[in-house]
Tab-separated table of C-alpha atoms in Angstrom:
chain	number	residue	atom	x	y	z
A	1	UNK	CA	-0.129	-0.422	-0.328
A	2	UNK	CA	1.220	2.830	-0.905
A	3	UNK	CA	1.476	5.154	1.666
A	4	UNK	CA	2.797	8.651	0.085
A	5	UNK	CA	1.231	11.581	2.500
A	6	UNK	CA	-1.410	12.913	0.410
A	7	UNK	CA	-1.861	16.414	-1.709
A	8	UNK	CA	-3.972	19.363	0.869
A	9	UNK	CA	-7.146	17.965	-0.040
A	10	UNK	CA	-9.261	19.256	-2.865
A	11	UNK	CA	-12.785	20.347	-1.726
A	12	UNK	CA	-14.508	20.530	-5.156
A	13	UNK	CA	-13.018	16.549	-6.035
A	14	UNK	CA	-14.697	15.488	-2.205
A	15	UNK	CA	-17.676	13.568	-3.709
A	16	UNK	CA	-15.629	11.768	-6.132
A	17	UNK	CA	-12.740	10.285	-4.343
A	18	UNK	CA	-16.014	8.845	-2.136
A	19	UNK	CA	-17.888	7.185	-4.019
A	20	UNK	CA	-15.067	5.428	-5.666
A	21	UNK	CA	-13.344	3.964	-2.638
A	22	UNK	CA	-11.441	5.614	0.652
A	23	UNK	CA	-9.079	2.452	-0.443
A	24	UNK	CA	-8.530	3.857	-3.408
A	25	UNK	CA	-5.553	5.600	-2.423
A	26	UNK	CA	-4.558	6.291	-5.731
A	27	UNK	CA	-7.595	8.493	-6.465
A	28	UNK	CA	-7.332	10.234	-3.776
A	29	UNK	CA	-3.783	11.361	-4.665
A	30	UNK	CA	-3.937	12.610	-7.603
A	31	UNK	CA	-7.622	13.836	-7.630
A	32	UNK	CA	-6.117	15.738	-3.730
A	33	UNK	CA	-9.955	14.830	-2.628
A	34	UNK	CA	-10.051	13.416	1.399
A	35	UNK	CA	-12.249	10.716	2.126
A	36	UNK	CA	-13.474	10.889	4.884
A	37	UNK	CA	-15.088	13.896	3.101
A	38	UNK	CA	-18.710	14.367	3.843
A	39	UNK	CA	-21.434	11.637	2.689
A	40	UNK	CA	-23.466	13.634	-0.342
A	41	UNK	CA	-25.238	12.507	-2.944
A	42	UNK	CA	-24.310	13.952	-5.783
A	43	UNK	CA	-24.874	13.844	-9.692
A	44	UNK	CA	-22.436	12.517	-12.271
A	45	UNK	CA	-22.602	16.370	-14.118
A	46	UNK	CA	-22.518	17.726	-10.653
A	47	UNK	CA	-19.087	16.201	-10.006
A	48	UNK	CA	-17.918	16.721	-14.147
A	49	UNK	CA	-18.286	20.601	-13.250
A	50	UNK	CA	-16.345	20.758	-9.427
A	51	UNK	CA	-14.141	18.241	-11.923
A	52	UNK	CA	-13.748	21.324	-15.196
A	53	UNK	CA	-13.387	24.438	-12.435
A	54	UNK	CA	-10.848	22.916	-10.051
A	55	UNK	CA	-7.718	24.605	-10.981
A	56	UNK	CA	-5.077	22.957	-9.092
A	57	UNK	CA	-5.305	19.471	-11.394
A	58	UNK	CA	-2.978	18.507	-14.020
A	59	UNK	CA	-4.684	17.682	-17.514
A	60	UNK	CA	-2.629	13.825	-16.861
A	61	UNK	CA	-4.985	13.418	-14.021
A	62	UNK	CA	-8.193	15.455	-15.018
A	63	UNK	CA	-7.757	12.780	-18.071
A	64	UNK	CA	-7.237	10.015	-15.615
A	65	UNK	CA	-10.875	11.084	-13.802
A	66	UNK	CA	-12.629	11.515	-16.929
A	67	UNK	CA	-11.441	7.098	-17.716
A	68	UNK	CA	-13.207	7.092	-14.011
A	69	UNK	CA	-16.374	8.949	-15.118
A	70	UNK	CA	-16.323	6.767	-18.112
A	71	UNK	CA	-16.219	3.626	-16.821
A	72	UNK	CA	-18.638	5.094	-15.334
A	73	UNK	CA	-21.789	5.696	-16.625
A	74	UNK	CA	-21.121	2.080	-18.387
A	75	UNK	CA	-24.350	-0.219	-17.151
A	76	UNK	CA	-23.839	-3.110	-15.304
A	77	UNK	CA	-25.197	-5.866	-18.378
A	78	UNK	CA	-21.813	-4.589	-19.764
A	79	UNK	CA	-19.375	-5.478	-16.227
A	80	UNK	CA	-21.664	-8.724	-14.823
A	81	UNK	CA	-20.833	-12.257	-14.209
A	82	UNK	CA	-22.576	-14.471	-16.298
A	83	UNK	CA	-24.752	-16.181	-14.422
A	84	UNK	CA	-22.770	-19.503	-16.096
A	85	UNK	CA	-19.922	-18.658	-14.542
A	86	UNK	CA	-21.317	-18.106	-11.073
A	87	UNK	CA	-21.646	-20.633	-7.967
A	88	UNK	CA	-24.472	-21.086	-6.678
A	89	UNK	CA	-24.872	-22.870	-4.104
A	90	UNK	CA	-28.765	-24.245	-2.900
A	91	UNK	CA	-31.069	-23.565	0.074
A	92	UNK	CA	-30.630	-26.715	1.545
A	93	UNK	CA	-26.848	-28.160	1.046
A	94	UNK	CA	-25.369	-28.597	4.736
A	95	UNK	CA	-22.492	-26.858	5.470
A	96	UNK	CA	-20.421	-29.246	5.393
A	97	UNK	CA	-20.987	-30.126	1.440
A	98	UNK	CA	-21.627	-26.486	1.037
A	99	UNK	CA	-17.537	-25.682	2.497
A	100	UNK	CA	-16.502	-28.635	-0.301
A	101	UNK	CA	-17.909	-26.961	-2.872
A	102	UNK	CA	-16.318	-23.245	-1.789
A	103	UNK	CA	-13.255	-24.966	-1.088
A	104	UNK	CA	-13.538	-25.859	-5.293
A	105	UNK	CA	-13.981	-22.155	-5.881
A	106	UNK	CA	-11.261	-19.064	-6.304
A	107	UNK	CA	-15.088	-17.078	-5.185
A	108	UNK	CA	-15.106	-15.491	-2.341
A	109	UNK	CA	-19.039	-14.838	-2.543
A	110	UNK	CA	-21.760	-17.399	-2.774
A	111	UNK	CA	-25.273	-16.538	-3.936
A	112	UNK	CA	-27.842	-19.247	-2.333
A	113	UNK	CA	-30.961	-20.272	-3.866
A	114	UNK	CA	-33.920	-22.186	-3.432
A	115	UNK	CA	-35.154	-24.608	-6.607
A	116	UNK	CA	-33.850	-22.885	-8.937
A	117	UNK	CA	-31.442	-20.018	-9.862
A	118	UNK	CA	-32.890	-17.034	-10.061
A	119	UNK	CA	-34.770	-17.726	-6.648
A	120	UNK	CA	-32.002	-16.129	-4.792
A	121	UNK	CA	-32.148	-15.549	-1.295
A	122	UNK	CA	-29.549	-14.380	-0.393
A	123	UNK	CA	-25.946	-14.802	-0.109
A	124	UNK	CA	-22.654	-16.562	1.696
A	125	UNK	CA	-19.349	-15.201	2.451
A	126	UNK	CA	-17.196	-18.499	2.151
A	127	UNK	CA	-15.560	-17.373	5.191
A	128	UNK	CA	-19.412	-19.086	6.760
A	129	UNK	CA	-18.286	-21.966	5.509
A	130	UNK	CA	-15.026	-21.838	6.715
A	131	UNK	CA	-15.273	-20.639	9.851
A	132	UNK	CA	-13.419	-21.833	12.640
A	133	UNK	CA	-15.978	-22.848	14.693
A	134	UNK	CA	-19.120	-23.056	12.448
A	135	UNK	CA	-22.431	-24.161	12.933
A	136	UNK	CA	-23.596	-28.170	12.984
A	137	UNK	CA	-22.195	-29.685	9.714
A	138	UNK	CA	-25.244	-30.627	9.000
A	139	UNK	CA	-27.421	-27.290	9.565
A	140	UNK	CA	-28.876	-25.845	6.045
A	141	UNK	CA	-26.774	-23.660	3.493
A	142	UNK	CA	-30.132	-21.223	3.774
A	143	UNK	CA	-30.164	-20.361	7.644
A	144	UNK	CA	-26.503	-18.693	6.569
A	145	UNK	CA	-27.995	-16.327	4.552
A	146	UNK	CA	-26.856	-12.465	4.271
A	147	UNK	CA	-29.429	-9.927	2.436
A	148	UNK	CA	-28.223	-9.225	-0.805
A	149	UNK	CA	-28.694	-6.506	-3.425
A	150	UNK	CA	-31.287	-6.955	-6.823
A	151	UNK	CA	-30.053	-4.355	-9.773
A	152	UNK	CA	-31.318	-4.596	-12.859
A	153	UNK	CA	-28.712	-4.779	-16.016
A	154	UNK	CA	-29.664	-0.042	-16.988
A	155	UNK	CA	-28.468	1.056	-13.670
A	156	UNK	CA	-25.342	2.166	-13.699
A	157	UNK	CA	-21.104	0.947	-12.754
A	158	UNK	CA	-20.839	5.079	-10.364
A	159	UNK	CA	-24.850	5.259	-9.302
A	160	UNK	CA	-24.438	1.177	-8.216
A	161	UNK	CA	-21.125	1.820	-5.755
A	162	UNK	CA	-22.417	4.304	-4.770
A	163	UNK	CA	-25.547	2.661	-3.434
A	164	UNK	CA	-23.435	-0.518	-2.310
A	165	UNK	CA	-21.442	1.099	-0.631
A	166	UNK	CA	-23.665	3.416	1.668
A	167	UNK	CA	-26.189	-0.001	1.971
A	168	UNK	CA	-23.129	-1.989	3.473
A	169	UNK	CA	-23.348	-4.163	0.073
A	170	UNK	CA	-21.258	-6.103	-1.274
A	171	UNK	CA	-22.955	-8.503	-3.752
A	172	UNK	CA	-25.176	-7.274	-5.772
A	173	UNK	CA	-27.972	-10.391	-8.158
A	174	UNK	CA	-28.952	-8.599	-10.985
A	175	UNK	CA	-32.054	-9.538	-13.216
A	176	UNK	CA	-32.686	-9.633	-16.131
A	177	UNK	CA	-36.318	-7.895	-18.078
A	178	UNK	CA	-37.796	-11.743	-17.588
A	179	UNK	CA	-37.066	-11.542	-14.063
A	180	UNK	CA	-34.771	-14.182	-13.923
A	181	UNK	CA	-30.568	-13.611	-13.090
A	182	UNK	CA	-28.361	-12.361	-15.628
A	183	UNK	CA	-25.211	-12.905	-13.034
A	184	UNK	CA	-23.398	-10.696	-9.963
A	185	UNK	CA	-21.342	-7.905	-9.333
A	186	UNK	CA	-19.027	-7.162	-5.963
A	187	UNK	CA	-18.192	-4.332	-4.961
A	188	UNK	CA	-14.412	-5.191	-5.873
A	189	UNK	CA	-15.646	-6.576	-9.922
A	190	UNK	CA	-16.805	-2.562	-9.599
A	191	UNK	CA	-13.493	-1.242	-8.224
A	192	UNK	CA	-11.317	-2.689	-11.322
A	193	UNK	CA	-14.261	-1.353	-13.698
A	194	UNK	CA	-13.080	2.051	-12.314
A	195	UNK	CA	-9.417	1.853	-10.748
A	196	UNK	CA	-8.325	-0.907	-12.827
A	197	UNK	CA	-7.043	-5.280	-11.814
A	198	UNK	CA	-7.286	-5.493	-8.137
A	199	UNK	CA	-6.010	-8.669	-7.617
A	200	UNK	CA	-4.932	-11.006	-4.177
A	201	UNK	CA	-2.991	-13.555	-3.346
A	202	UNK	CA	-6.075	-15.588	-3.275
A	203	UNK	CA	-6.978	-13.901	-6.553
A	204	UNK	CA	-6.713	-16.891	-10.468
A	205	UNK	CA	-4.176	-15.226	-12.872
A	206	UNK	CA	-6.246	-15.739	-16.060
A	207	UNK	CA	-5.323	-13.374	-18.408
A	208	UNK	CA	-8.170	-10.693	-20.148
A	209	UNK	CA	-6.142	-10.093	-23.690
A	210	UNK	CA	-2.673	-12.030	-24.058
A	211	UNK	CA	-0.406	-11.088	-26.981
A	212	UNK	CA	1.405	-13.745	-28.935
A	213	UNK	CA	4.029	-14.355	-31.327
A	214	UNK	CA	3.733	-13.506	-34.688
A	215	UNK	CA	0.549	-10.471	-34.026
A	216	UNK	CA	-2.194	-12.881	-32.846
A	217	UNK	CA	-3.461	-11.198	-29.272
A	218	UNK	CA	-6.346	-13.629	-27.367
A	219	UNK	CA	-9.358	-12.730	-25.551
A	220	UNK	CA	-11.279	-14.201	-23.178
A	221	UNK	CA	-14.230	-15.250	-24.875
A	222	UNK	CA	-16.548	-12.853	-22.325
A	223	UNK	CA	-14.290	-9.238	-22.766
A	224	UNK	CA	-16.418	-7.268	-23.396
A	225	UNK	CA	-16.426	-5.819	-27.260
A	226	UNK	CA	-15.261	-2.129	-26.116
A	227	UNK	CA	-12.205	-4.316	-24.590
A	228	UNK	CA	-11.679	-6.004	-27.367
A	229	UNK	CA	-11.209	-3.176	-29.744
A	230	UNK	CA	-8.480	-1.434	-27.976
A	231	UNK	CA	-6.830	-4.440	-27.338
A	232	UNK	CA	-6.747	-5.287	-31.278
A	233	UNK	CA	-8.215	-2.066	-32.386
A	234	UNK	CA	-11.299	-3.796	-33.645
A	235	UNK	CA	-14.807	-2.501	-33.667
A	236	UNK	CA	-16.621	-5.320	-34.229
A	237	UNK	CA	-20.722	-4.361	-35.064
A	238	UNK	CA	-22.747	-4.328	-32.233
A	239	UNK	CA	-25.682	-6.300	-32.427
A	240	UNK	CA	-27.780	-8.242	-29.503
A	241	UNK	CA	-24.272	-9.424	-27.244
A	242	UNK	CA	-21.667	-7.545	-25.444
A	243	UNK	CA	-19.283	-10.131	-25.690
A	244	UNK	CA	-16.517	-11.483	-27.826
A	245	UNK	CA	-18.093	-15.410	-27.469
A	246	UNK	CA	-22.065	-13.587	-28.262
A	247	UNK	CA	-20.587	-12.090	-31.162
A	248	UNK	CA	-18.732	-15.166	-32.799
A	249	UNK	CA	-22.620	-17.219	-31.665
A	250	UNK	CA	-24.437	-14.303	-33.547
A	251	UNK	CA	-22.285	-14.647	-36.859
A	252	UNK	CA	-22.118	-18.996	-36.404
A	253	UNK	CA	-25.789	-18.686	-36.171
A	254	UNK	CA	-25.139	-21.484	-33.570
A	255	UNK	CA	-23.815	-23.013	-30.988
A	256	UNK	CA	-19.180	-22.488	-31.818
A	257	UNK	CA	-16.770	-25.333	-31.604
A	258	UNK	CA	-13.128	-25.400	-32.047
A	259	UNK	CA	-11.554	-24.419	-35.121
A	260	UNK	CA	-14.652	-22.384	-36.591
A	261	UNK	CA	-13.349	-18.390	-37.190
A	262	UNK	CA	-14.991	-15.981	-38.260
A	263	UNK	CA	-14.343	-12.347	-40.436
A	264	UNK	CA	-13.820	-9.335	-37.847
A	265	UNK	CA	-12.486	-5.777	-39.263
A	266	UNK	CA	-11.357	-8.394	-42.275
A	267	UNK	CA	-9.134	-10.186	-40.210
A	268	UNK	CA	-9.728	-14.731	-38.587
A	269	UNK	CA	-11.668	-13.803	-35.005
A	270	UNK	CA	-10.998	-18.053	-33.795
A	271	UNK	CA	-12.286	-20.200	-31.382
A	272	UNK	CA	-9.453	-21.574	-29.566
A	273	UNK	CA	-10.923	-23.552	-26.872
A	274	UNK	CA	-14.617	-24.248	-25.209
A	275	UNK	CA	-16.017	-24.307	-21.984
A	276	UNK	CA	-18.628	-26.499	-22.778
A	277	UNK	CA	-20.881	-24.539	-25.048
A	278	UNK	CA	-19.123	-21.033	-24.748
A	279	UNK	CA	-16.581	-19.476	-26.006
A	280	UNK	CA	-13.434	-19.877	-23.350
A	281	UNK	CA	-10.136	-18.548	-25.370
A	282	UNK	CA	-10.623	-16.461	-28.851
A	283	UNK	CA	-8.389	-15.255	-31.155
A	284	UNK	CA	-7.467	-12.184	-33.647
A	285	UNK	CA	-4.419	-12.335	-35.794
A	286	UNK	CA	-3.237	-10.616	-38.973
A	287	UNK	CA	-3.501	-13.497	-41.552
A	288	UNK	CA	-6.548	-12.803	-43.919
A	289	UNK	CA	-10.214	-14.398	-42.892
A	290	UNK	CA	-10.949	-16.234	-46.934
A	291	UNK	CA	-14.031	-17.916	-47.705
A	292	UNK	CA	-15.114	-20.247	-49.718
A	293	UNK	CA	-17.804	-20.731	-51.869
């Protein structure tokens, strides 16, 4: 953790600093804000105006804060962890069985559901399951649930972060338009959208994008279209999807298979690895796509 003393507080950007996180020392230092400032409600438009009025910020600092605002405007549907990647625990599962399941997962919070994944009743933290003095091992995990928040997919990152912090919620369920579960977001997820990746020694290192030889870029199938464009310089067309995997499936009009490829800006975007029926990894390279008759 950076222990460099902060610059004198610049009052006009205090709301922005509060909204991000009192632990984000980088933003505190760059904006000159006071993380313990008054927790007042303020609109994104007003915060932009306050930043524009602040004469203490450098051009680089303004650019950084501008990027934070841009990220904060993204809807949750673009940043959520999709339900296919979420580990759900059945409410009737006994504690000992839930603990074994959680121990094999890289996650720390688990939605608890009844009957189906669309009936979430709360969540449990891995500490609840692996505590030194846990309840009886045959207690159903549904008896240990903590309250969970429900959010619409259209809600923006910045307001969602503000709302979750104000209410002390660490995990929220994102619902789709039909009342089903689309996925989840956590406070850490939302902060990472604003200030970059937050990793600790327990995180699984699986890069969303990595550069290989010959100009090939391998990406996670769940990479969103904006991040794909940033990594490859290729803007995939908009459609009824948010991810690279969704684009590939929409073009193929079927469940992809390893080796399948589609046109991406005149270049080849190929399925490198499948995870069940989902594109896990895809590779974009400099090879022109040749069409066959």
